[in-house]
PDB file of C-alpha atoms in Angstrom:
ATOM      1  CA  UNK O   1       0.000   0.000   0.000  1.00  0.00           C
ATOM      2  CA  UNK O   2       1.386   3.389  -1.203  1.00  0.00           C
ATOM      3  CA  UNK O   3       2.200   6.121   1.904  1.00  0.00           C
ATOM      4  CA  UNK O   4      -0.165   8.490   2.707  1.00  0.00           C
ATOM      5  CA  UNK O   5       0.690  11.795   2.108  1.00  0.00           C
ATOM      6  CA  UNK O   6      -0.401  14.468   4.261  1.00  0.00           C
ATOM      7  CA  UNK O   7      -2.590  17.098   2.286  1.00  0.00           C
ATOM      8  CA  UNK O   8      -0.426  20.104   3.259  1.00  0.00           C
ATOM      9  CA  UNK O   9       2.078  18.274   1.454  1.00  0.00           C
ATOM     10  CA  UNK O  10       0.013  17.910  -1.212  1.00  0.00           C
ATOM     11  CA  UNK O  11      -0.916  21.314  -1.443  1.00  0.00           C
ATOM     12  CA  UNK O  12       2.812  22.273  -0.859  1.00  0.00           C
ATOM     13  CA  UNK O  13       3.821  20.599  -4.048  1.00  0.00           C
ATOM     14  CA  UNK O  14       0.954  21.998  -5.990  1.00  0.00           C
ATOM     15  CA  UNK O  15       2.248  25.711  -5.281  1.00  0.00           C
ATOM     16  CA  UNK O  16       5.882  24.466  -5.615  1.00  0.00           C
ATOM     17  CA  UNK O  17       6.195  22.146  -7.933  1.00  0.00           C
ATOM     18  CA  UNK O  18       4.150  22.840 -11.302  1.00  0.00           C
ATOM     19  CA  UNK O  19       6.988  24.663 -13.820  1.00  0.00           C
ATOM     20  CA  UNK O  20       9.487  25.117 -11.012  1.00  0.00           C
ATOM     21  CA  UNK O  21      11.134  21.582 -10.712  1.00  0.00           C
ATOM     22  CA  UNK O  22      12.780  20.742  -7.901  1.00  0.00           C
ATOM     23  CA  UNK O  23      15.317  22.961  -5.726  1.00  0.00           C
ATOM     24  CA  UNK O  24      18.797  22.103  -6.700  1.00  0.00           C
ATOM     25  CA  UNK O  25      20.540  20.082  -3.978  1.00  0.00           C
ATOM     26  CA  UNK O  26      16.857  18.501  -3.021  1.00  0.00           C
ATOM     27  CA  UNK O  27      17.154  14.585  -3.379  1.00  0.00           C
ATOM     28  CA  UNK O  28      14.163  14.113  -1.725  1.00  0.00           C
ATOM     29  CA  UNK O  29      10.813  12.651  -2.579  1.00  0.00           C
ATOM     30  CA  UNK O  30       8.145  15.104  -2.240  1.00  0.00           C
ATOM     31  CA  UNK O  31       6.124  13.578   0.701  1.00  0.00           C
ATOM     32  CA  UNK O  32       9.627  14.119   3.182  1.00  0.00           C
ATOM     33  CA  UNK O  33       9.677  17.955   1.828  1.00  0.00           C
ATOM     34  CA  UNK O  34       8.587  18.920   5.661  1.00  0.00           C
ATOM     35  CA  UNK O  35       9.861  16.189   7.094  1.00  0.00           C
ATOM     36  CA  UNK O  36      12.665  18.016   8.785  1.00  0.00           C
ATOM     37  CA  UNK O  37      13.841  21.903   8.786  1.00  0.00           C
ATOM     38  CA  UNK O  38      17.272  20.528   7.461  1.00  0.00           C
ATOM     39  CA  UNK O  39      15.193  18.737   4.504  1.00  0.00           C
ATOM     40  CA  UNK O  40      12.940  21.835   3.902  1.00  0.00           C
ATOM     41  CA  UNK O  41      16.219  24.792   3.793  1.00  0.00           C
ATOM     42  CA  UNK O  42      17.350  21.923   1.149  1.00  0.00           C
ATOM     43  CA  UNK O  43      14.036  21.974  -0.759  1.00  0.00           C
ATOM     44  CA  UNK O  44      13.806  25.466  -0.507  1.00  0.00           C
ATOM     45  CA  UNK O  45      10.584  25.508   0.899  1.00  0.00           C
ATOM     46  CA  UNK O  46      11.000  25.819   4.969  1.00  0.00           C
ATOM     47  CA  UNK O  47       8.744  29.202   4.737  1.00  0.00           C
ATOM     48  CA  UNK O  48       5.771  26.693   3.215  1.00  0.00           C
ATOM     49  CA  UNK O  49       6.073  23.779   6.470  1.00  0.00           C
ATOM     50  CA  UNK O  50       4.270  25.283   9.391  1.00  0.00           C
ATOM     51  CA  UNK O  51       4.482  22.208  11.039  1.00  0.00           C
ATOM     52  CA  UNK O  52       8.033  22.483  11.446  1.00  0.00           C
ATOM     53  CA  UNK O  53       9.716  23.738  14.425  1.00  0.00           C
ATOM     54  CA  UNK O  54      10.629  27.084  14.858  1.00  0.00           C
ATOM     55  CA  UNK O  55      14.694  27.420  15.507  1.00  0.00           C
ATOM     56  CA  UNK O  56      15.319  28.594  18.998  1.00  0.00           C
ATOM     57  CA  UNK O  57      15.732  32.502  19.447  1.00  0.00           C
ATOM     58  CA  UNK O  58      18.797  34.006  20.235  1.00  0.00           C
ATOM     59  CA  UNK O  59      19.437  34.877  23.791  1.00  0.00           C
ATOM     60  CA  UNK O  60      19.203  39.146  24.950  1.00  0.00           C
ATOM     61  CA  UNK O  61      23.054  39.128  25.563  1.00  0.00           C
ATOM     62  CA  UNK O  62      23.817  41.648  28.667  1.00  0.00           C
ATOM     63  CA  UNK O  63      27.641  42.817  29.483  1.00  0.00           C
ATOM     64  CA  UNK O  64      28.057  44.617  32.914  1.00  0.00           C
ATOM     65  CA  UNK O  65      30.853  47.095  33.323  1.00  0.00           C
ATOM     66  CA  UNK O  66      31.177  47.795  36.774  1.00  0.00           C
ATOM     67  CA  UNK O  67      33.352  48.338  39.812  1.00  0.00           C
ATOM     68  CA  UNK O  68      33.246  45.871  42.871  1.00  0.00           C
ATOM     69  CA  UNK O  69      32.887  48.687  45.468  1.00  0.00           C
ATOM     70  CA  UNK O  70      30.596  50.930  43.839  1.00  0.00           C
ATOM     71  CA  UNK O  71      27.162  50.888  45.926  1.00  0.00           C
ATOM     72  CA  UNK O  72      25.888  51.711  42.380  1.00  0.00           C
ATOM     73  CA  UNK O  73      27.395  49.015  40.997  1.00  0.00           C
ATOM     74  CA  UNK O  74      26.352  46.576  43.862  1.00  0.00           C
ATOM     75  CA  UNK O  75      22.611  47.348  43.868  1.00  0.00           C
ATOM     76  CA  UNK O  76      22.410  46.898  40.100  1.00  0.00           C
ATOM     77  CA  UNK O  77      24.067  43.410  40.053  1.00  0.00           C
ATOM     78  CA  UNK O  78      22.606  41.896  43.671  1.00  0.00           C
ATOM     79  CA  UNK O  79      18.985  43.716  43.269  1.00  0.00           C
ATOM     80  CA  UNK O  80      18.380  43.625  39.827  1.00  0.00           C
ATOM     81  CA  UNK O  81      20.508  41.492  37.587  1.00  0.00           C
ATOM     82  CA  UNK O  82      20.844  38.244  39.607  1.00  0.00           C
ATOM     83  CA  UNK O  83      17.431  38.014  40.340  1.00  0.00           C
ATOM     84  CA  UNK O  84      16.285  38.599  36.976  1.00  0.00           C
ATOM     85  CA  UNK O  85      19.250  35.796  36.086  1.00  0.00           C
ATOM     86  CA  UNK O  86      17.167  33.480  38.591  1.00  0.00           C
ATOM     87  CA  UNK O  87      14.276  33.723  36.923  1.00  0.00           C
ATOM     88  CA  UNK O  88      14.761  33.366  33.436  1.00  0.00           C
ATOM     89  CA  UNK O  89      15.812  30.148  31.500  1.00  0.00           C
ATOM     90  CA  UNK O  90      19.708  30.009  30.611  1.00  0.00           C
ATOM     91  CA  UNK O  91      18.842  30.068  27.201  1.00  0.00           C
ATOM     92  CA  UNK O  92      17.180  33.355  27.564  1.00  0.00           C
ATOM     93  CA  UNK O  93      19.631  35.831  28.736  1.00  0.00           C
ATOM     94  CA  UNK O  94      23.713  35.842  28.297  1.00  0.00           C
ATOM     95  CA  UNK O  95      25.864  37.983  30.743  1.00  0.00           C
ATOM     96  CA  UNK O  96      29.393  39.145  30.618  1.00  0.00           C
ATOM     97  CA  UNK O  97      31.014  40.429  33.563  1.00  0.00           C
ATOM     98  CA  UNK O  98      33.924  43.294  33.189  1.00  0.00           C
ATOM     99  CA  UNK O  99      34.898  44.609  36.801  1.00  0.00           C
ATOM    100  CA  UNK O 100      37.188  47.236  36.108  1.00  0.00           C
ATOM    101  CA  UNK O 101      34.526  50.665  35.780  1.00  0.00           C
ATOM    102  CA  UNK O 102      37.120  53.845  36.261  1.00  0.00           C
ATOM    103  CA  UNK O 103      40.054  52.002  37.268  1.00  0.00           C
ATOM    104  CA  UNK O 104      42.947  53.900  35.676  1.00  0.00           C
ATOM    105  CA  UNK O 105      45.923  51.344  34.307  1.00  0.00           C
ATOM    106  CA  UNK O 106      49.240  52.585  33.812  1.00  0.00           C
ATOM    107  CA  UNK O 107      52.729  51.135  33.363  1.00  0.00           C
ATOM    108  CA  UNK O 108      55.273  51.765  35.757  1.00  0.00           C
ATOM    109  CA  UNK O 109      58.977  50.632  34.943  1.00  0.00           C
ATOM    110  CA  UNK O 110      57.173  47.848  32.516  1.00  0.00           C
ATOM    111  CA  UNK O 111      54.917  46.904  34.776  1.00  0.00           C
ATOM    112  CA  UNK O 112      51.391  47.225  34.860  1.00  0.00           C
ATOM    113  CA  UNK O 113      49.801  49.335  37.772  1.00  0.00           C
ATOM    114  CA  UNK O 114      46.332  49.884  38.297  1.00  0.00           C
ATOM    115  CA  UNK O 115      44.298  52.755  40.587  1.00  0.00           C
ATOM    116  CA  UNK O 116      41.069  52.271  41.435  1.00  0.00           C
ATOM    117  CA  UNK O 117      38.063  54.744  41.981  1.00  0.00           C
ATOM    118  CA  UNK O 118      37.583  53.459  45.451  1.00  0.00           C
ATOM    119  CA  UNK O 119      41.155  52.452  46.541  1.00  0.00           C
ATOM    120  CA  UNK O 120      43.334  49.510  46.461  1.00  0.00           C
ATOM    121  CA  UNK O 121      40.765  47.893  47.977  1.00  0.00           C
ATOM    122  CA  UNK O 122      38.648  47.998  45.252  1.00  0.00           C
ATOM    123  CA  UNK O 123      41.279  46.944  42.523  1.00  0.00           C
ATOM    124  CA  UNK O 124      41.799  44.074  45.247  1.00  0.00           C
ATOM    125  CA  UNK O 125      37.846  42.621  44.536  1.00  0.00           C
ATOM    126  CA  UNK O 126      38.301  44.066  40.834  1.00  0.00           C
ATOM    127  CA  UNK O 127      40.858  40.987  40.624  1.00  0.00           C
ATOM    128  CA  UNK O 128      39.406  38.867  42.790  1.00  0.00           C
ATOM    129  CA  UNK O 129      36.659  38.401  41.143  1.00  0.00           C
ATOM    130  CA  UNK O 130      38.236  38.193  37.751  1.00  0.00           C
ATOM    131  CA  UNK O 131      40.713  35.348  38.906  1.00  0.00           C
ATOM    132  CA  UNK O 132      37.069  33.754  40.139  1.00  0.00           C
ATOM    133  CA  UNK O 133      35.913  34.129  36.813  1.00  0.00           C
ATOM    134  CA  UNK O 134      38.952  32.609  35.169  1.00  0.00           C
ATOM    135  CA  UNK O 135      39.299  29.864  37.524  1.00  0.00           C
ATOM    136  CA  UNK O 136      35.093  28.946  37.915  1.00  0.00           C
ATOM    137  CA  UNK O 137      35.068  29.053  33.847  1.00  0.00           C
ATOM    138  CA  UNK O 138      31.061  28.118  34.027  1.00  0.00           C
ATOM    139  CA  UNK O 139      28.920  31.367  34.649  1.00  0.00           C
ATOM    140  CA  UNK O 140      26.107  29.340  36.828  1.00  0.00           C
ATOM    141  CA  UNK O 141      29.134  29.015  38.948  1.00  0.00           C
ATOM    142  CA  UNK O 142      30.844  31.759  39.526  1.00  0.00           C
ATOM    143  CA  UNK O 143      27.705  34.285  39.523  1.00  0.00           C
ATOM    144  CA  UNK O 144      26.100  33.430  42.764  1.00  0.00           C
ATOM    145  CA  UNK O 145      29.730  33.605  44.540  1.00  0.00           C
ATOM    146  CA  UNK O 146      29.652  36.894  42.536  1.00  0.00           C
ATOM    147  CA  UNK O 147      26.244  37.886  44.662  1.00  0.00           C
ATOM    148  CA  UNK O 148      27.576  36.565  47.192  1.00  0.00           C
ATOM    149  CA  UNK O 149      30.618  39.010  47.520  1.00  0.00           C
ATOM    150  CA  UNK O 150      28.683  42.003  46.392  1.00  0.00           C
ATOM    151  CA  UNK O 151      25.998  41.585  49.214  1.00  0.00           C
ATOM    152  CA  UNK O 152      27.754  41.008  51.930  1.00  0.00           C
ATOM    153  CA  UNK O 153      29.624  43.176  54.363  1.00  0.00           C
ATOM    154  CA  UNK O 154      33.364  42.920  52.540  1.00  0.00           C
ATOM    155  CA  UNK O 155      34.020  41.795  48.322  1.00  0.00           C
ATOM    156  CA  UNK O 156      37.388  41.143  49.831  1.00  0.00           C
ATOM    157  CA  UNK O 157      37.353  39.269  52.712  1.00  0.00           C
ATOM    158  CA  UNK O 158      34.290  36.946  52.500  1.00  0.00           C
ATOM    159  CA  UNK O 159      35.741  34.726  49.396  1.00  0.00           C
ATOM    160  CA  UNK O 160      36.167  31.377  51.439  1.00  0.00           C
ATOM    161  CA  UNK O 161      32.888  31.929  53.445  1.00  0.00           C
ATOM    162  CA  UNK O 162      31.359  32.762  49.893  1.00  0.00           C
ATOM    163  CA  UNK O 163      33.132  29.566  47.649  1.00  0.00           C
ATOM    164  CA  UNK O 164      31.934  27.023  51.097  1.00  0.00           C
ATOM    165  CA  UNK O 165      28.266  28.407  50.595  1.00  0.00           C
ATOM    166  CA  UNK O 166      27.427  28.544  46.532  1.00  0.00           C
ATOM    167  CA  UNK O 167      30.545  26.641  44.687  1.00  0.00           C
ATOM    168  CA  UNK O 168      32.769  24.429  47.593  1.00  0.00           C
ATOM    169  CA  UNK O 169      34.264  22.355  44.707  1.00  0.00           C
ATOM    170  CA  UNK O 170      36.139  25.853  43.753  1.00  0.00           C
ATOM    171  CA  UNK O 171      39.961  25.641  45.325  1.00  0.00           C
ATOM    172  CA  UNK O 172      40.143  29.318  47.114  1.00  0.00           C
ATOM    173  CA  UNK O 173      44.387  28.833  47.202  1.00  0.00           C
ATOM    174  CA  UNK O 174      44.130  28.579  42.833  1.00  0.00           C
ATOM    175  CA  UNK O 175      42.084  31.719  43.026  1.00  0.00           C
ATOM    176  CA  UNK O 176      44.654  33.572  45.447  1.00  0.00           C
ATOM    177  CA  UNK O 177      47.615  32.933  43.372  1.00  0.00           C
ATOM    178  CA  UNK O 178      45.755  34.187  40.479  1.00  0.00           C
ATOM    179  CA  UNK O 179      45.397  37.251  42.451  1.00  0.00           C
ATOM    180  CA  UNK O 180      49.092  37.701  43.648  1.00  0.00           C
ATOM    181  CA  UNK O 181      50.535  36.218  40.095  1.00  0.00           C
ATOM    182  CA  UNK O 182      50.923  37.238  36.465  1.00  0.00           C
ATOM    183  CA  UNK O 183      47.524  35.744  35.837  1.00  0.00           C
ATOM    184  CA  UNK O 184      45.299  38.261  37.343  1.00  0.00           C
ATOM    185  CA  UNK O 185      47.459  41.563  36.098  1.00  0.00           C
ATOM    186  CA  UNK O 186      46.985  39.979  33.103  1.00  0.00           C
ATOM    187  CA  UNK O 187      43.306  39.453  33.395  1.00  0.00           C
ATOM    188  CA  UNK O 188      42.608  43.288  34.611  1.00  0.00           C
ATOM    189  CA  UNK O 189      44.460  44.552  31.443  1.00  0.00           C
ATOM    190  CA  UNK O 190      41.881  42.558  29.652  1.00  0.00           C
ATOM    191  CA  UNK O 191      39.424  43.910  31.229  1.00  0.00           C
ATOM    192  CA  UNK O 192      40.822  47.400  30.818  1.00  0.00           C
ATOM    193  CA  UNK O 193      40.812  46.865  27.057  1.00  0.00           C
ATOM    194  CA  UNK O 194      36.941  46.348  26.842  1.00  0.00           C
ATOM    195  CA  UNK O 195      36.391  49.188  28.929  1.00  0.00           C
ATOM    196  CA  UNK O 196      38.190  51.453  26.775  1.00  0.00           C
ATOM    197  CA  UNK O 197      37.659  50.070  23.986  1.00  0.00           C
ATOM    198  CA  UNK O 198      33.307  50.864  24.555  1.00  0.00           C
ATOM    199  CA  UNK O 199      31.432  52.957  21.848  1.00  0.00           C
ATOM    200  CA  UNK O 200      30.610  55.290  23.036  1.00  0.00           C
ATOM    201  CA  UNK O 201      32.594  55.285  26.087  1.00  0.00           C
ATOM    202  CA  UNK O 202      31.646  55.023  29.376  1.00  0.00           C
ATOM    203  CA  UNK O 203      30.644  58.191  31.687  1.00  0.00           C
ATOM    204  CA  UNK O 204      30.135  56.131  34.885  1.00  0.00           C
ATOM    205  CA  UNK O 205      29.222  52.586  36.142  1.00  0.00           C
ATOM    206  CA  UNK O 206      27.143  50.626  36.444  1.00  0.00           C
ATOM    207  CA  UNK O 207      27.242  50.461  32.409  1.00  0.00           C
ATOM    208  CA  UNK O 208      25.028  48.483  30.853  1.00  0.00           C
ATOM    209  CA  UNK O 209      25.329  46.859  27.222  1.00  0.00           C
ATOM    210  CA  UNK O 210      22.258  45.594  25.758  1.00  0.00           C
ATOM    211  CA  UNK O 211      22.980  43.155  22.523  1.00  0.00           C
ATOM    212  CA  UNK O 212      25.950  45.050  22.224  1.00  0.00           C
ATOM    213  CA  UNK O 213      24.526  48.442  22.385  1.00  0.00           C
ATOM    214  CA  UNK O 214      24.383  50.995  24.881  1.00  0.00           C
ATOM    215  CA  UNK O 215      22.224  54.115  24.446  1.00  0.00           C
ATOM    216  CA  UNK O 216      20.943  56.280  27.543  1.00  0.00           C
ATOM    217  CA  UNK O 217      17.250  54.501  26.776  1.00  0.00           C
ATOM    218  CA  UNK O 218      18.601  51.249  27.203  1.00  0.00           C
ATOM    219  CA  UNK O 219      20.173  51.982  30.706  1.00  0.00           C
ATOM    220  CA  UNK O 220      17.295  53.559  32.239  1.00  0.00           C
ATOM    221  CA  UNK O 221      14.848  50.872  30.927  1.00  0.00           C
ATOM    222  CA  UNK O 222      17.433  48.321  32.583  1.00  0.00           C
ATOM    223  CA  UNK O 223      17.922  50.220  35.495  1.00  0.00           C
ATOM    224  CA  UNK O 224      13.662  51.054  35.669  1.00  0.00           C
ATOM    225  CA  UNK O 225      12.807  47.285  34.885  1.00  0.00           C
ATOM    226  CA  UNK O 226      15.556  44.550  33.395  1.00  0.00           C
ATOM    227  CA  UNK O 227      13.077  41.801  33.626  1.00  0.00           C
ATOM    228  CA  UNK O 228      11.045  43.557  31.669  1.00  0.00           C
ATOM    229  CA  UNK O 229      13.586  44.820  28.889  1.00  0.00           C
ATOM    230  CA  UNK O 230      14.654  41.013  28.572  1.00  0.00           C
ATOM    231  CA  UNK O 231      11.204  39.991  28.350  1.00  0.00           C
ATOM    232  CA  UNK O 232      10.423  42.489  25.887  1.00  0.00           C
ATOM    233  CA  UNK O 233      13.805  41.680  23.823  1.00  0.00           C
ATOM    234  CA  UNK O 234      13.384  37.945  23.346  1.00  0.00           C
ATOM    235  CA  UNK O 235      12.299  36.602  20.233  1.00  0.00           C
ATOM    236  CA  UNK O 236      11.581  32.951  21.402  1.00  0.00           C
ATOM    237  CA  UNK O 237       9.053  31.432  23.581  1.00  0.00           C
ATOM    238  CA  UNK O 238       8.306  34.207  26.553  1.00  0.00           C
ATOM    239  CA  UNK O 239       8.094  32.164  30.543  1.00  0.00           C
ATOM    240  CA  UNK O 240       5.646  32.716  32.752  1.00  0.00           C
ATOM    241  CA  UNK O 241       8.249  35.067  34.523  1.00  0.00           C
ATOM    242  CA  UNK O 242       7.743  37.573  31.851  1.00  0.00           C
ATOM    243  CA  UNK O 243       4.131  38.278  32.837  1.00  0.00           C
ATOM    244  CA  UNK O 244       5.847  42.067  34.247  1.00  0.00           C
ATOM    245  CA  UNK O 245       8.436  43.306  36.637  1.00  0.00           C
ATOM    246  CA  UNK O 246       8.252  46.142  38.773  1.00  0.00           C
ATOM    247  CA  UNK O 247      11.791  47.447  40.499  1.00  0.00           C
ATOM    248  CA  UNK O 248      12.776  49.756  43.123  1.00  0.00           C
ATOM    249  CA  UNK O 249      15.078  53.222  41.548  1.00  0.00           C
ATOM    250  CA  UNK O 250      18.804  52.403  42.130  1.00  0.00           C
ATOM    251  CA  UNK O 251      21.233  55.275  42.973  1.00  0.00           C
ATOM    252  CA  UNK O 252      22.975  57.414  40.874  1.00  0.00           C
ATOM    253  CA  UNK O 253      26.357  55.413  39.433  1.00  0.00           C
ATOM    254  CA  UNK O 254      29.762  55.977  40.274  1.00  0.00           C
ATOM    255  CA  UNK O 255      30.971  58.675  38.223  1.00  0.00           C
ATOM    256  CA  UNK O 256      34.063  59.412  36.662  1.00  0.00           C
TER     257      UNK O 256
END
């Protein structure tokens, strides 16, 4: 008994078919036209399958560039951004973390120095947290260790207590010698790159990017309501999380 072939396919071939021949590179029988979205971009005809499903959206990508001791800076990323992390699917919203904000790097008899808006304190959780960073690797990891530093009473003494709470497989001694060795200058410089390297360039911190883009609209609406901007961003399928956000007005950010 010949297959049975679905009348949408039937209909598909009528509009496709009659004086157009088939798609070069298609080697397959009409009836497996929609069979699959690699079968239909081969066919040509993936904009005639509604059945098929639709590829996933892109994540809202989100790069922070902030200072660890700027209260600014902390109420942004504790309050706003890792709860709205929290609540959203991984697939939904990519971060990037730059600590470095108005840090000022110079070189001083070939090697690198940096000054930080807040003190050497601050360039001390600047690097710590970039060594954590390089050392966690995974993001789900090393973000609520991040939180962890940023809401509690010191970024730069609360590391071990913070590693033993959200990510105890972390070695705290790997991290330190980042911090004291080559490895962390070396990641701060980085970091100092991307900072200087923003279009246009930063004023103050927190400073948001928004799919690679910062205008003064984006940062409010991200400062107003970031659940909401992500929401409202995403292409794909929205989660029940997106049904609206309210947030609390953060102070004004650490200015130059």
């Amino acid at each position: 008994m010949a297959p049975t072939v679905p009348l949408a396919v039937l209909a598909l071939v009528a509009l496709v078919a009659p004086g157009l021949g088939v798609a070069p590179g298609c080697d397959y029988p009409a009836h497996r036209w929609c069979s699959s979205r690699d079968v239909a971009v081969a066919c040509q005809v993936e904009s005639r399958c509604p059945s098929l499903p639709q590829p996933a959206a892109a994540p809202v990508e989100l790069s922070l560039y902030y200072e660890s001791l700027c209260p600014a800076c902390r109420e942004f990323l504790v309050v706003k951004l890792f709860s709205t992390w929290l609540l959203l699917p991984d697939e939904m919203l990519s971060i990037t973390l730059v600590p470095y904000g108005n840090a000022q790097e110079r070189n001083v008899s070939g090697k690198l120095d940096f000054t930080c808006q807040h003190g050497p304190e601050e360039c001390l959780g600047n690097m710590i947290e970039a060594c954590l960073m390089h050392e966690a690797k995974n993001f789900s990891t090393y973000f609520p260790v991040i939180f962890c530093l940023e809401s509690g009473s010191s970024v730069t003494k609360n590391l071990e207590a913070c590693l033993q709470i959200y990510a105890p497989e972390l070695d705290s001694g790997r991290i330190a010698a980042c911090v004291q060795g080559d490895t962390g200058v070396a990641l701060m410089h980085h970091n100092a790159q991307l900072t200087e390297a923003l279009n246009p360039p930063h004023q103050y911190v927190p400073w948001i990017t928004v799919n690679g883009k910062h205008t003064d609209e984006l940062q409010a609406q991200a400062e107003a309501s970031l659940l909401g901007l992500v929401c409202n961003l995403y292409q794909g399928e929205k989660p029940e999380a997106c049904g609206g956000s309210k947030a609390p007005k953060i102070p004004s950010g650490c200015r130059r």
